Every structure is written in structure tokens, then in C-alpha cells.
Coordinates of C-alpha atoms and ligand atoms in Angstrom, one line a residue:
X1 CA 5.8 8.4 16.7
X2 CA 6.1 11.7 15.2
X3 CA 4.6 13.2 12.2
X4 CA 2.4 11.7 9.8
X5 CA 4.6 8.7 9.9
X6 CA 7.3 7.9 12.2
X7 CA 9.9 7.6 9.5
X8 CA 9.6 11.3 9.2
X9 CA 8.9 11.3 5.7
X10 CA 10.3 14.5 4.7
X11 CA 13.5 12.7 5.0
X12 CA 12.6 10.4 2.3
X13 CA 11.4 13.0 -0.1
X14 CA 13.7 15.7 1.3
X15 CA 17.3 16.4 0.5
X16 CA 19.5 16.9 3.3
X17 CA 19.0 14.4 6.0
X18 CA 21.4 11.6 6.6
X19 CA 20.1 8.1 6.3
X20 CA 20.0 5.1 4.1
X21 CA 17.2 6.5 2.2
X22 CA 19.1 8.9 0.1
X23 CA 22.3 10.6 -0.8
X24 CA 21.5 13.9 -2.2
X25 CA 25.1 14.9 -2.9
X26 CA 25.6 11.8 -5.0
X27 CA 22.3 12.1 -6.7
X28 CA 23.2 15.6 -7.6
X29 CA 26.5 14.6 -8.9
X30 CA 25.0 12.0 -11.2
X31 CA 21.9 14.1 -12.0
X32 CA 19.7 11.1 -11.5
X33 CA 16.4 11.2 -13.3
X34 CA 14.0 9.4 -11.0
X35 CA 11.1 7.4 -12.0
X36 CA 8.1 9.6 -12.1
X37 CA 10.3 12.6 -12.9
X38 CA 9.7 12.6 -16.6
X39 CA 12.6 11.5 -18.7
X40 CA 12.4 7.8 -18.7
X41 CA 12.5 5.0 -21.2
X42 CA 9.7 4.3 -23.7
X43 CA 8.5 0.8 -22.6
X44 CA 8.5 2.1 -19.1
X45 CA 6.4 5.1 -20.0
X46 CA 3.6 2.7 -21.0
X47 CA 3.8 0.8 -17.7
X48 CA 3.9 3.9 -15.8
X49 CA 0.7 5.2 -17.4
X50 CA -1.0 1.9 -16.8
X51 CA -0.1 2.0 -13.1
X52 CA -1.0 5.5 -12.7
X53 CA -4.4 5.0 -14.1
X54 CA -5.0 1.8 -12.3
X55 CA -6.8 3.4 -9.5
X56 CA -8.6 6.2 -11.3
X57 CA -9.9 4.0 -14.1
X58 CA -11.7 1.9 -11.4
X59 CA -14.5 4.4 -11.4
X60 CA -16.9 5.3 -14.1
X61 CA -16.5 8.4 -16.3
X62 CA -16.3 11.5 -14.2
X63 CA -19.9 12.8 -13.5
X64 CA -19.2 16.1 -15.2
X65 CA -16.3 18.5 -16.1
X66 CA -15.4 20.7 -13.3
X67 CA -12.6 23.1 -12.5
X68 CA -8.9 22.6 -12.0
X69 CA -7.0 22.0 -8.7
X70 CA -3.4 22.4 -7.7
X71 CA -2.2 20.1 -4.8
X72 CA 1.1 20.6 -2.9
X73 CA 2.1 18.2 -0.3
X74 CA 4.3 19.0 2.8
X75 CA 5.7 16.4 5.2
X76 CA 5.7 12.7 5.3
X77 CA 4.9 9.7 3.1
X78 CA 1.5 9.3 4.8
X79 CA 0.7 12.8 3.6
X80 CA 2.1 12.1 0.1
X81 CA -0.2 9.1 0.0
X82 CA -3.2 11.0 1.3
X83 CA -2.6 13.5 -1.4
X84 CA -2.7 10.6 -4.0
X85 CA -6.1 9.7 -2.6
X86 CA -7.4 13.2 -2.6
X87 CA -6.3 13.7 -6.2
X88 CA -8.0 10.4 -7.2
X89 CA -11.3 11.5 -5.5
X90 CA -11.3 14.9 -7.3
X91 CA -10.2 13.5 -10.6
X92 CA -13.1 11.0 -10.4
X93 CA -15.5 13.9 -9.7
X94 CA -14.4 15.6 -12.9
X95 CA -11.7 18.0 -11.6
X96 CA -8.5 18.2 -13.6
X97 CA -5.1 18.4 -11.9
X98 CA -2.8 21.2 -12.8
X99 CA 0.8 21.7 -11.9
X100 CA 0.8 25.5 -11.8
X101 CA -0.8 27.7 -9.4
X102 CA -1.9 30.1 -12.2
X103 CA -4.0 27.5 -13.8
X104 CA -5.9 26.5 -10.6
X105 CA -9.5 27.0 -9.6
X106 CA -8.7 25.2 -6.3
X107 CA -5.4 25.4 -4.5
X108 CA -4.9 22.8 -1.9
X109 CA -2.0 22.5 0.5
X110 CA -1.7 19.2 2.3
X111 CA 0.1 20.2 5.4
X112 CA 2.4 18.9 8.2
X113 CA 2.7 20.2 11.7
X114 CA 5.0 17.8 13.3
X115 CA 7.6 20.4 14.1
X116 CA 7.2 24.2 14.2
X117 CA 9.3 24.7 11.2
X118 CA 7.0 22.6 9.1
X119 CA 4.0 24.6 10.2
X120 CA 5.8 27.9 9.6
X121 CA 6.5 26.8 6.0
X122 CA 2.9 26.3 5.4
X123 CA 1.9 29.6 6.8
X124 CA 4.6 31.4 4.8
X125 CA 3.3 29.7 1.7
X126 CA -0.2 30.8 2.6
X127 CA 1.1 34.3 3.1
X128 CA 2.3 34.4 -0.6
X129 CA -1.3 33.9 -1.6
X130 CA -2.5 36.9 0.2
X131 CA -4.5 39.1 -2.1
X132 CA -3.1 42.4 -2.9
X133 CA -5.8 44.5 -1.5
X134 CA -6.4 42.5 1.6
X135 CA -5.3 45.4 3.7
X136 CA -5.9 47.9 1.0
X137 CA -2.3 49.1 1.6
X138 CA -0.1 47.1 -0.6
X139 CA -1.1 47.1 -4.2
X140 CA 2.2 45.6 -5.3
X141 CA 0.9 42.1 -4.6
X142 CA -2.1 42.6 -6.8
X143 CA -0.4 43.4 -10.1
X144 CA -0.7 40.8 -12.8
X145 CA 2.1 39.8 -14.9
X146 CA 1.6 40.8 -18.6
X147 CA 1.5 37.1 -19.6
X148 CA -1.7 36.7 -17.6
X149 CA -3.4 40.0 -18.3
X150 CA -5.1 38.6 -21.3
X151 CA -6.6 35.7 -19.3
X152 CA -10.4 35.7 -19.2
X153 CA -11.5 37.3 -15.9
X154 CA -14.7 35.5 -15.5
X155 CA -13.9 32.2 -13.8
X156 CA -17.3 30.7 -14.4
X157 CA -17.0 31.2 -18.2
X158 CA -13.7 29.5 -18.8
X159 CA -13.5 26.4 -16.8
X160 CA -12.5 24.3 -19.8
X161 CA -10.0 26.9 -21.0
X162 CA -8.4 27.0 -17.7
X163 CA -7.4 23.4 -17.8
X164 CA -5.4 23.8 -20.9
X165 CA -2.4 25.8 -19.8
X166 CA -1.3 23.8 -16.9
X167 CA -3.0 20.5 -17.3
X168 CA -0.9 17.7 -16.3
X169 CA -0.8 14.0 -15.8
X170 CA 1.7 14.5 -13.0
X171 CA 1.4 14.9 -9.3
X172 CA 1.3 18.7 -9.1
X173 CA 3.6 19.9 -6.4
X174 CA 5.3 22.4 -8.6
X175 CA 5.2 26.0 -7.8
X176 CA 5.3 29.0 -10.1
X177 CA 8.9 29.4 -11.0
X178 CA 8.9 33.1 -10.2
X179 CA 9.1 33.3 -6.5
X180 CA 10.9 36.6 -6.5
X181 CA 7.8 38.5 -5.3
X182 CA 6.7 38.3 -1.7
X183 CA 3.3 37.2 -3.1
X184 CA 2.4 35.0 -6.0
X185 CA -1.3 36.1 -5.6
X186 CA -1.0 38.4 -8.6
X187 CA 0.1 35.6 -10.7
X188 CA -2.9 33.5 -9.9
X189 CA -5.9 32.9 -12.1
X190 CA -8.2 35.9 -12.3
X191 CA -11.2 35.6 -10.0
X192 CA -10.9 34.1 -6.6
X193 CA -9.5 30.6 -6.6
X194 CA -10.6 28.5 -3.7
X195 CA -7.6 28.2 -1.2
X196 CA -7.8 25.1 1.0
X197 CA -5.6 23.8 3.8
X198 CA -5.7 20.0 4.4
X199 CA -4.0 17.7 6.7
X200 CA -2.2 18.0 10.1
X201 CA -2.0 21.9 10.2
X202 CA -5.6 22.1 9.3
X203 CA -6.6 19.8 12.1
X204 CA -4.2 21.4 14.6
X205 CA -5.2 25.0 13.9
X206 CA -8.9 24.5 12.8
X207 CA -10.7 27.7 12.3
X208 CA -7.7 29.7 13.5
X209 CA -6.3 29.4 10.0
X210 CA -9.1 31.6 8.8
X211 CA -7.9 34.2 11.3
X212 CA -4.3 33.9 10.3
X213 CA -5.0 33.7 6.6
X214 CA -8.5 35.0 5.9
X215 CA -8.2 34.4 2.2
X216 CA -8.3 30.6 2.9
X217 CA -11.9 29.3 2.5
X218 CA -11.5 25.6 3.2
X219 CA -9.9 23.8 6.2
X220 CA -10.0 20.0 6.3
X221 CA -8.3 17.3 8.3
X222 CA -7.4 13.9 7.0
X223 CA -10.4 12.1 8.7
X224 CA -12.7 14.2 6.5
X225 CA -11.1 13.9 3.1
X226 CA -14.1 11.9 1.8
X227 CA -16.2 15.0 2.1
X228 CA -13.8 17.2 0.1
X229 CA -15.8 17.3 -3.1
X230 CA -18.9 18.2 -1.2
X231 CA -17.0 20.9 0.7
X232 CA -15.7 22.4 -2.5
X233 CA -19.1 22.3 -4.0
X234 CA -20.5 24.2 -1.0
X235 CA -17.9 27.0 -1.7
X236 CA -18.8 27.1 -5.3
X237 CA -22.5 27.5 -4.5
X238 CA -21.9 30.5 -2.3
X239 CA -20.6 29.5 1.1
X240 CA -17.7 31.6 2.3
X241 CA -15.9 29.2 4.5
X242 CA -16.2 25.4 5.1
X243 CA -14.4 23.0 7.4
X244 CA -14.1 19.3 7.8
X245 CA -12.4 18.7 11.2
X246 CA -14.0 15.6 12.8
X247 CA -11.5 13.0 14.0
X248 CA -13.9 10.8 15.8
X249 CA -14.9 9.0 12.6
X250 CA -14.5 5.2 12.6
X251 CA -13.7 5.2 8.9
X252 CA -10.3 5.1 7.3
X253 CA -9.9 7.2 4.2
X254 CA -10.2 4.2 1.9
X255 CA -10.8 4.8 -1.7
X256 CA -10.8 2.8 -4.9
X257 CA -9.7 5.9 -6.8
X258 CA -6.2 6.7 -5.7
X259 CA -4.0 8.5 -8.2
X260 CA -0.6 7.0 -7.7
X261 CA 2.3 9.2 -8.5
X262 CA 5.2 6.9 -7.8
X263 CA 5.1 4.3 -10.6
X264 CA 7.4 1.8 -8.9
X265 CA 6.4 1.8 -5.2
X266 CA 2.7 1.9 -4.3
X267 CA 1.8 3.2 -0.9
X268 CA -1.0 1.7 1.1
X269 CA -2.3 3.0 4.4
X270 CA -3.3 0.0 6.6
X271 CA -3.8 1.9 9.9
X272 CA -4.6 5.6 10.4
X273 CA -4.2 7.8 13.5
X274 CA -2.3 6.9 16.6
X275 CA -3.4 5.7 20.1
X276 CA 0.1 6.1 21.6
X277 CA 0.4 9.3 23.6
X278 CA 4.1 10.4 23.3
X279 CA 4.2 13.6 25.2
X280 CA 5.9 15.6 22.4
X281 CA 3.8 14.5 19.6
X282 CA 0.9 16.3 17.9
X283 CA -0.1 13.4 15.7
X284 CA -2.7 11.8 18.0
X285 CA -4.4 15.1 17.9
X286 CA -4.1 15.8 14.2
X287 CA -4.8 12.3 13.0
X288 CA -7.1 11.1 15.6
X289 CA -7.4 7.6 17.2
X290 CA -6.1 4.4 15.5
X291 CA -8.3 2.9 12.8
X292 CA -7.1 -0.2 11.0
X293 CA -8.3 -1.3 7.6
X294 CA -9.8 -4.8 7.1
X295 CA -7.3 -7.3 5.8
X296 CA -9.4 -8.4 2.9
X297 CA -9.7 -4.8 1.7
X298 CA -5.8 -4.4 1.9
X299 CA -5.3 -7.6 0.1
X300 CA -7.7 -6.7 -2.6
X301 CA -6.0 -3.4 -3.3
X302 CA -2.6 -5.2 -3.3
X303 CA -4.0 -7.6 -6.0
X304 CA -5.2 -4.7 -8.0
X305 CA -1.7 -3.0 -7.7
X306 CA 0.0 -6.2 -8.8
X307 CA -2.3 -6.4 -11.8
X308 CA -1.4 -2.9 -12.7
X309 CA 2.3 -3.9 -12.7
X310 CA 3.5 -2.8 -9.3
X311 CA 6.0 -5.1 -7.8
X312 CA 6.8 -3.1 -4.6
X313 CA 4.2 -2.0 -2.0
X314 CA 4.8 -0.1 1.2
X315 CA 2.3 -0.5 4.0
X316 CA 1.9 2.8 5.9
X317 CA 0.8 3.7 9.4
X318 CA 2.0 6.0 12.2
X319 CA 2.5 2.8 14.2
X320 CA 2.0 0.3 11.3
X321 CA 2.8 -2.7 13.5
X322 CA 0.0 -1.8 16.0
X323 CA -2.3 -2.9 13.1
X324 CA -5.4 -4.7 14.4
X325 CA -7.6 -6.4 11.8
X326 CA -11.1 -5.2 12.4
X327 CA -12.6 -8.1 10.5
X328 CA -13.4 -11.6 11.7
X329 CA -10.2 -12.8 10.2
X330 CA -8.2 -11.0 12.9
X331 CA -5.0 -11.2 11.0
X332 CA -1.9 -10.2 13.0
X333 CA 0.4 -7.6 11.3
X334 CA 3.0 -10.2 10.6
X335 CA 0.3 -12.4 9.0
X336 CA -0.8 -9.5 6.8
X337 CA 2.8 -8.9 5.8
X338 CA 3.2 -12.6 4.6
X339 CA -0.2 -12.5 2.9
X340 CA 0.7 -9.3 1.0
X341 CA 4.0 -10.8 0.0
X342 CA 2.3 -13.9 -1.3
X343 CA 0.1 -11.9 -3.9
X344 CA 1.4 -13.0 -7.3
X345 CA 3.5 -10.4 -8.8
X346 CA 4.5 -8.7 -5.5
X347 CA 8.2 -8.9 -5.1
X348 CA 8.9 -6.4 -2.3
X349 CA 6.8 -5.5 0.7
X350 CA 8.0 -2.6 2.9
X351 CA 6.3 -1.2 6.0
X352 CA 6.8 1.8 8.1
X353 CA 6.8 3.1 10.8
X354 CA 7.1 0.4 13.6
X355 CA 6.6 1.2 17.2
X356 CA 9.1 -0.6 19.5
X357 CA 6.4 -1.5 22.1
X358 CA 4.4 -3.6 19.5
X359 CA 7.4 -4.9 17.7
X360 CA 7.4 -8.7 18.3
X361 CA 9.3 -11.7 17.3
X362 CA 6.6 -12.7 14.8
X363 CA 7.6 -9.8 12.5
X364 CA 11.2 -10.9 12.6
X365 CA 10.2 -14.5 11.8
X366 CA 8.0 -13.3 8.8
X367 CA 11.1 -11.4 7.5
X368 CA 13.2 -14.4 7.9
X369 CA 10.8 -16.7 6.3
X370 CA 9.6 -14.6 3.3
X371 CA 12.2 -13.1 1.1
X372 CA 9.7 -10.6 -0.4
X373 CA 9.3 -8.9 2.9
X374 CA 12.1 -6.4 2.9
X375 CA 14.9 -6.6 5.3
X376 CA 14.5 -3.1 6.7
X377 CA 12.8 -2.0 9.9
X378 CA 12.4 1.6 10.9
X379 CA 12.2 1.6 14.6
X380 CA 12.3 5.1 16.2
X381 CA 14.0 5.1 19.5
X382 CA 13.7 8.9 20.2
X383 CA 16.3 8.9 23.1
X384 CA 18.8 6.5 24.6
X385 CA 18.0 7.6 28.1
X386 CA 15.4 5.7 30.1
X387 CA 14.6 8.8 32.1
X388 CA 13.9 10.9 28.9
X389 CA 12.0 8.0 27.4
X390 CA 9.8 8.0 30.5
X391 CA 9.2 11.7 30.2
X392 CA 8.4 11.2 26.5
X393 CA 5.9 8.4 27.6
X394 CA 7.4 6.1 25.0
X395 CA 6.4 3.0 27.0
X396 CA 9.8 1.2 26.9
X397 CA 13.2 1.6 28.5
X398 CA 16.5 1.8 26.9
X399 CA 17.2 -1.9 27.7
X400 CA 13.8 -3.0 26.4
X401 CA 14.5 -1.2 23.2
X402 CA 18.0 -2.8 22.9
X403 CA 16.4 -6.2 23.3
X404 CA 14.3 -5.6 20.2
X405 CA 17.5 -4.6 18.4
X406 CA 19.2 -7.8 19.6
X407 CA 16.2 -9.9 18.4
X408 CA 16.6 -8.4 14.9
X409 CA 20.4 -8.8 14.9
X410 CA 20.0 -12.5 15.7
X411 CA 17.7 -13.0 12.7
X412 CA 18.7 -15.3 9.8
X413 CA 18.5 -12.5 7.4
X414 CA 20.6 -9.3 7.9
X415 CA 18.0 -6.7 8.8
X416 CA 18.8 -3.0 8.2
X417 CA 17.6 -0.9 11.1
X418 CA 16.9 2.9 11.0
X419 CA 15.6 5.3 13.7
X420 CA 14.4 8.7 14.7
X421 CA 16.0 10.6 17.5
X422 CA 14.9 13.8 19.3
X423 CA 17.5 15.9 21.0
X424 CA 16.9 18.6 23.6
X425 CA 13.7 17.2 25.0
X426 CA 12.8 19.2 28.2
X427 CA 15.0 18.1 31.0
X428 CA 17.5 16.2 28.8
X429 CA 20.9 16.5 30.7
X430 CA 24.3 16.2 29.2
X431 CA 24.3 12.6 30.7
X432 CA 21.0 11.8 29.0
X433 CA 22.5 13.0 25.8
X434 CA 25.6 10.9 26.3
X435 CA 23.3 7.8 26.7
X436 CA 21.7 8.6 23.3
X437 CA 25.3 8.7 21.8
X438 CA 26.2 5.4 23.4
X439 CA 22.9 3.9 22.1
X440 CA 24.0 4.8 18.6
X441 CA 27.1 2.6 19.2
X442 CA 25.1 -0.2 20.6
X443 CA 22.3 -0.2 18.0
X444 CA 24.5 0.3 14.9
X445 CA 21.8 2.0 12.8
X446 CA 22.0 2.1 9.0
X447 CA 20.3 5.5 9.1
X448 CA 19.0 8.0 11.7
X449 CA 16.7 11.0 11.3
X450 CA 17.5 13.4 14.1
X451 CA 15.5 16.4 15.2
X452 CA 15.7 19.2 17.7
X453 CA 12.7 19.0 20.1
X454 CA 10.0 21.4 18.9
X455 CA 7.2 22.3 21.3
X456 CA 3.9 21.6 19.8
X457 CA 0.4 22.7 20.6
X458 CA -2.0 20.2 22.4
X459 CA 1.0 18.2 23.7
X460 CA 1.8 17.4 27.3
X461 CA 5.5 18.3 26.9
X462 CA 4.5 21.9 26.2
X463 CA 4.1 22.4 30.0
X464 CA 7.3 20.7 30.9
X465 CA 10.1 22.6 32.7
X466 CA 13.9 22.6 32.1
X467 CA 13.9 23.6 28.6
X468 CA 17.1 23.0 26.6
X469 CA 18.3 26.2 24.9
X470 CA 18.3 26.4 21.1
X471 CA 22.0 26.7 20.9
X472 CA 22.4 23.5 23.0
X473 CA 19.9 21.6 20.9
X474 CA 21.9 22.6 17.8
X475 CA 25.2 21.6 19.5
X476 CA 23.8 18.1 20.4
X477 CA 22.3 17.6 17.0
X478 CA 25.5 18.3 15.2
X479 CA 27.4 15.9 17.5
X480 CA 24.8 13.3 16.9
X481 CA 24.7 13.6 13.2
X482 CA 28.4 13.4 12.9
X483 CA 28.6 10.3 15.1
X484 CA 25.9 8.5 13.1
X485 CA 27.6 9.5 9.9
X486 CA 30.8 7.7 10.8
X487 CA 28.8 4.7 11.9
X488 CA 27.1 4.6 8.6
X489 CA 30.3 5.1 6.7
X490 CA 31.9 2.1 8.6
X491 CA 28.8 -0.1 8.1
X492 CA 28.5 0.6 4.4
X493 CA 32.2 0.1 3.8
X494 CA 31.8 -3.5 5.1
X495 CA 29.4 -4.2 2.3
X496 CA 32.0 -3.7 -0.4
X497 CA 32.3 -6.9 -2.5
X498 CA 28.8 -8.0 -1.7
X499 CA 26.0 -8.4 -4.3
X500 CA 22.4 -7.2 -3.8
X501 CA 19.2 -7.1 -5.8
X502 CA 18.3 -3.5 -6.7
X503 CA 15.1 -2.2 -8.1
X504 CA 16.1 0.3 -10.8
X505 CA 14.5 3.6 -10.1
X506 CA 16.6 6.3 -11.7
X507 CA 18.8 6.9 -14.5
X508 CA 21.6 9.4 -14.6
X509 CA 22.0 11.7 -17.6
X510 CA 25.5 10.4 -17.6
X511 CA 25.9 7.3 -19.7
X512 CA 25.4 3.9 -18.0
X513 CA 24.7 5.4 -14.5
X514 CA 21.7 4.2 -12.6
X515 CA 20.2 4.2 -9.1
X516 CA 17.8 2.2 -7.0
X517 CA 17.2 0.7 -3.7
X518 CA 18.3 -2.6 -2.2
X519 CA 15.7 -4.6 -0.1
X520 CA 17.4 -3.1 2.9
X521 CA 16.5 0.3 1.5
X522 CA 20.0 1.4 0.9
X523 CA 20.5 3.7 -2.0
X524 CA 22.6 2.1 -4.8
X525 CA 24.1 4.2 -7.5
X526 CA 25.6 1.9 -10.1
X527 CA 27.2 1.5 -13.4
X528 CA 25.9 -0.8 -16.1
X529 CA 26.8 -1.8 -19.6
X530 CA 23.6 -3.8 -19.8
X531 CA 20.1 -3.1 -20.9
X532 CA 18.4 -1.9 -17.7
X533 CA 15.1 -0.2 -17.7
X534 CA 13.4 1.5 -14.9
X535 CA 11.4 -1.1 -12.9
X536 CA 13.9 -3.9 -13.5
X537 CA 15.4 -5.9 -10.7
X538 CA 19.2 -6.2 -11.2
X539 CA 22.0 -7.8 -9.3
X540 CA 24.6 -5.2 -8.3
X541 CA 28.0 -5.8 -6.7
X542 CA 29.1 -3.1 -4.3
X543 CA 32.4 -1.4 -5.2
X544 CA 32.4 1.6 -3.0
X545 CA 30.5 3.2 -0.1
X546 CA 29.6 6.6 1.3
X547 CA 27.7 7.2 4.6
X548 CA 24.4 7.5 2.7
X549 CA 24.7 5.3 -0.2
X550 CA 26.5 2.5 -1.9
X551 CA 28.3 2.5 -5.3
X552 CA 28.2 -0.6 -7.5
X553 CA 28.3 -2.3 -10.9
X554 CA 25.4 -4.4 -12.1
X555 CA 25.4 -7.8 -13.7
X556 CA 23.7 -8.4 -17.0
X557 CA 20.3 -9.9 -17.6
X558 CA 18.0 -7.8 -15.5
X559 CA 14.7 -9.3 -14.5
X560 CA 11.9 -7.2 -15.9
X561 CA 9.9 -5.8 -13.0
X562 CA 6.6 -5.8 -14.8
X563 CA 7.1 -9.2 -16.3
X564 CA 7.2 -10.7 -12.9
X565 CA 3.6 -9.6 -12.3
X566 CA 2.4 -12.0 -14.9
X567 CA 4.0 -15.1 -13.7
Ligands
5AD1 N1 9.8 17.8 18.1 C1 10.8 17.2 17.4 N2 10.7 16.1 16.7 C2 9.5 15.5 16.7 N3 9.1 14.3 16.2 C3 7.7 14.2 16.5 N4 7.3 15.2 17.2 C4 8.4 16.0 17.4 C5 8.6 17.2 18.1 N5 7.6 17.8 18.8 C6 10.0 13.4 15.4 C7 10.0 12.1 16.0 C8 9.2 11.2 15.1 C9 9.5 11.9 13.8 C10 8.6 11.6 12.7 O1 9.5 13.2 14.1 O2 11.3 11.6 16.0 O3 9.6 9.9 15.1
SF4_2 FE1 4.6 8.1 16.7 FE2 4.2 8.6 19.4 FE3 3.5 10.4 17.7 FE4 2.1 8.1 17.8 S1 2.3 9.8 19.4 S2 2.8 9.1 15.9 S3 3.7 6.7 18.4 S4 5.6 9.7 18.0

């Protein structure tokens, strides 16, 4: 499935896609302050620091003080989590993370290339870093702002000073506020910061990136992140350009020293790469073949996370349910889910993304049997037409997919199902599209992330005929979104009056307004007169519904999220 993780992660972190995972309008309305965003309550701050440092403190003191790095992430949750690991590795080597470009010695973009738009966004960001005199024509980009003119110009002399202005305990990902210029290069630290492109675009374009943006000096795909400190060192000692582009490594990017940015939900990659060969998808190329992590190693990390106070973990993989334990234990994915859920202190286990072909009854049975396994499955269908599914090489028919849905609908717990859909795949006829619409009726998804087909390099569909025009793709997308919106509205309205457990993840600036997720991953915005704190689990009764979220009122006496880890 697509992008670094089938659930198309930008939708979780992004703002405008429909789905159960967020309701930007409502969030804006309430000005929700999310956990990790800064303004949170005092006892929670402590816990957050404890969790954040859990990984990094596992290592000895950094070897020596080095420079500063700025790290911005594009794309999916898998990328977000890779960035947490990259940050952990660099922090452990003595680098300091900064939130502003103008404080960075090393600027890293962890990129996405799942659709053309995502790739374009990265190139335009790189374009902003173009040095003023690159062509010798446009001096405008090279001018420094007065505020920065006093900065020491010799980078090697001021490493420690450099960390002061923008040093942060946060995750980075913040740009210079002033984007009014075509370039931010003139606002960067004096000297030449190292500019590196990581992730899927790096892997996809390889050395080409040096051609398109010659001011980039480091290009590194996800299978080579382990080598990052070494690559940076090579640049610091005089190399002009370095790459890490192997994908044939057996290793997973496993590290003890992850810097976790989300204080409430810990991400864990259990399988990297993808062995499916969906004809539209660049992921098998950018992330290489499937490599699963040994179950004992996964469980050890979950225990560490629980000790650090995490109550919710999310297991990640492009096709997470294709997990194949490489150790003698040979745990099935469903066994691993149960084992993770049994770790003392863990209260919620999520997983994404599942591939329909490998989605078996054992997973549903695990969800039925173990309340801590969340009642949400993200199962991308991509199309409702068997003919299109065949052209996409999805390895299942419409009917086979619907059988999986029926299996989940028959479960003892009510499982929320979400999906991904591509419209306008080459050869998709009006009739094929109608079948996708009728599949929405049949499947009754609680969220769908829909995309216009985007031709990608290195993919078989690039050579397919019968292209659908951009206009027609947009028309189909709009119809699909509207239909799914109505389905979600109706489904959510049926929940009014029911009560769900919610993990408290955000607080509104408005008095008594909070937000969080249910086990089914629905966003719940709720009112409370009680004493909630971020990280608590509370019972919330639904009083209203929108297509993308629920509105509710909480009961008193929340359970302390971190208290549960101790008993
Ligand atoms: N064009 C459009 N959407 C795509 N996806 C993956 N590749 C493409 C592409 N070439 C979508 C799929 C996948 C999601 C993460 O991104 O729906 O599940
Ligand atoms: Fe998902 Fe298919 Fe892409 Fe693999 S190839 S990541 S299964 S869309």
C-alpha cells in the first residue's frame, strides 16, 4: 500500500482530509492545544519529559559536543517515526536539535514521494535553500537580515554558541516564520550548513537530487539511517557529497535511542519495506523489501515504553499484518498483538496499515479477546472494481475484500474500519468508478482517505494506457469524498447516547473543552467539569456528531494514564 504507510499518514498529521482521525474545523473552532504542542498541565509536563527522554537516556553521555541539526518531516507516520529515530541517533552522538533553520549546522528533510505533489513540495522547499550566488545572477537571495548580520561567520568557531538561539527539546519541524522571500537561504546560519535529503524521495531520486539541487550534500534512504552520523562526519571532514542508498540491507533501522515526540502514543516499527508490488506504488522501490523485527526485541521496547509511562503504542509497517517473526519464536502478527497488549501498563495497542490479503480471522479474534487491542482496522481497498484491482496488482477481488469486511462486522466487538482509495487509475471507466461508490455503501467505512492517481517513477502503472484526465480525476474525487462524508455523518449520528473511553490528548483554550481518541480512533471533543489531565482515560458520552468527530460530555473520576503503568 501506498506511501510510507498505507494509512497515508499525512492524513493523520495533516489538516484537510476526511476521516475518523481528525476534524480540523472543529479543532480550530476549539483551538485545541494538543499534547506535545506546549501548553499543557504541570504534572503532565513531568511525565512528558520522562517519556521523551526514555529512549535517549538509554545511551551513555554523548561522545562529544557537535553541531546542531534541524529536522523536518514530510509524509506518513512511518516517516515521523523514522525521524524520531534519526533524532535519537544524532542526539546520542552529541548533536543538538534546533527548531529554526537559522540555528542549524545540519538541515535534514525526511521526505515523502508517494504522490507527485509530495515530491514537488520537497523540491520547492529545497529551492528555498538555494544559495544567493548559485547562478551568480540573483543576489537578492543572499542578503542577510539585520538580525543575523552580527552572527559569527566562522561556523567552526561557534558550535556551542550556535545551539543557544534555537535549541529545543521539541521535535523541530518548525520553519522560519518569514517565508515571504522566495528563498530562506539568506536567513540561514553563516557558513554553509549541510543540507541533507532523507527518506523516500532520497531513495527514489538518488544522485539526481544533486543535479536538481546542487546545494544538497547528503542523500540518504531509510535503510541507511544507521550510517547518518558517519555520513555527516565525512562531510565535515571535507567530502563534498555523500550518499546512503542501499536497500538490500537485511537490517531494520532498530535503535535504542529513539527521541519520541508524541508523549501519549509511542510508535514502533515492526516491519519495514514492502514485498507487495502494487502497480502504482513507489514504496517497494523507496523502502526496499520486507524486513520484520524479532518479536523479543519488539516486546522489550514495549516494556521500556510502559516503564517510561506510555499507555498507548502503535505498531507500524507498510503492511503491518504481513509481519513474519524472524526469530525461532515465530510469532504470528496476531500473537504479537496479544503479547504487546499483555505488557503491564499498556492499555491501548494500535496497528497500521493492514493489507487485505494477509488479514486473517486470527487478527479479528485477537481484537475480540483482548480489550487493549484497539477496535480499529485500517484496510485500504484502493478500488471497488475487480478489473481495476487486477490492474493495480492488489491480489484480491472486490468480493474477497468484502468477505474480510463481513468477517470484521461479525466480530463480538464493533470494529471501526477505515480505508484508502485511489480514483482515476489508468483504465478506470465510469462503471469501475461506480463500483467504488457502491463499495462505500457496502463497506460502511468510518473514514476514507482518497487520492487522485499520481504516476510515480519506477512503477509498472507508469506505462499503462487509457489515462484518466486530471479534470475527470478531480470530478470523481469530489463525488467520492461527498458520498463518504454522508456515510460518516450517518454512522457517527448513530453513536449519540453511547459512552466510550477516551484518552485525553488535547485541551481547548476554552474552559472545560478537551479532545482525545476513542479505541476506535474516532476524535472526541468533549466538555468536562472534572479534573482531567492530558494522558488520563475518561468515560465520555456522545451528545453530538459531525462526519469527522464526535462531541461529548465526560464523566468524573478519570483514570490516570500514567498511574496504570505502575499497576
Ligand atoms: N497515486 C495515488 N495514490 C497513491 N497511493 C499510493 N501510491 C499512489 C499513487 N501513485 C495511496 C494509496 C495508499 C496511500 C498511502 O497512498 O491509497 O494506500
Ligand atoms: Fe502498500 Fe502496495 Fe505500496 Fe506495498 S506496494 S506499500 S502494499 S500500496
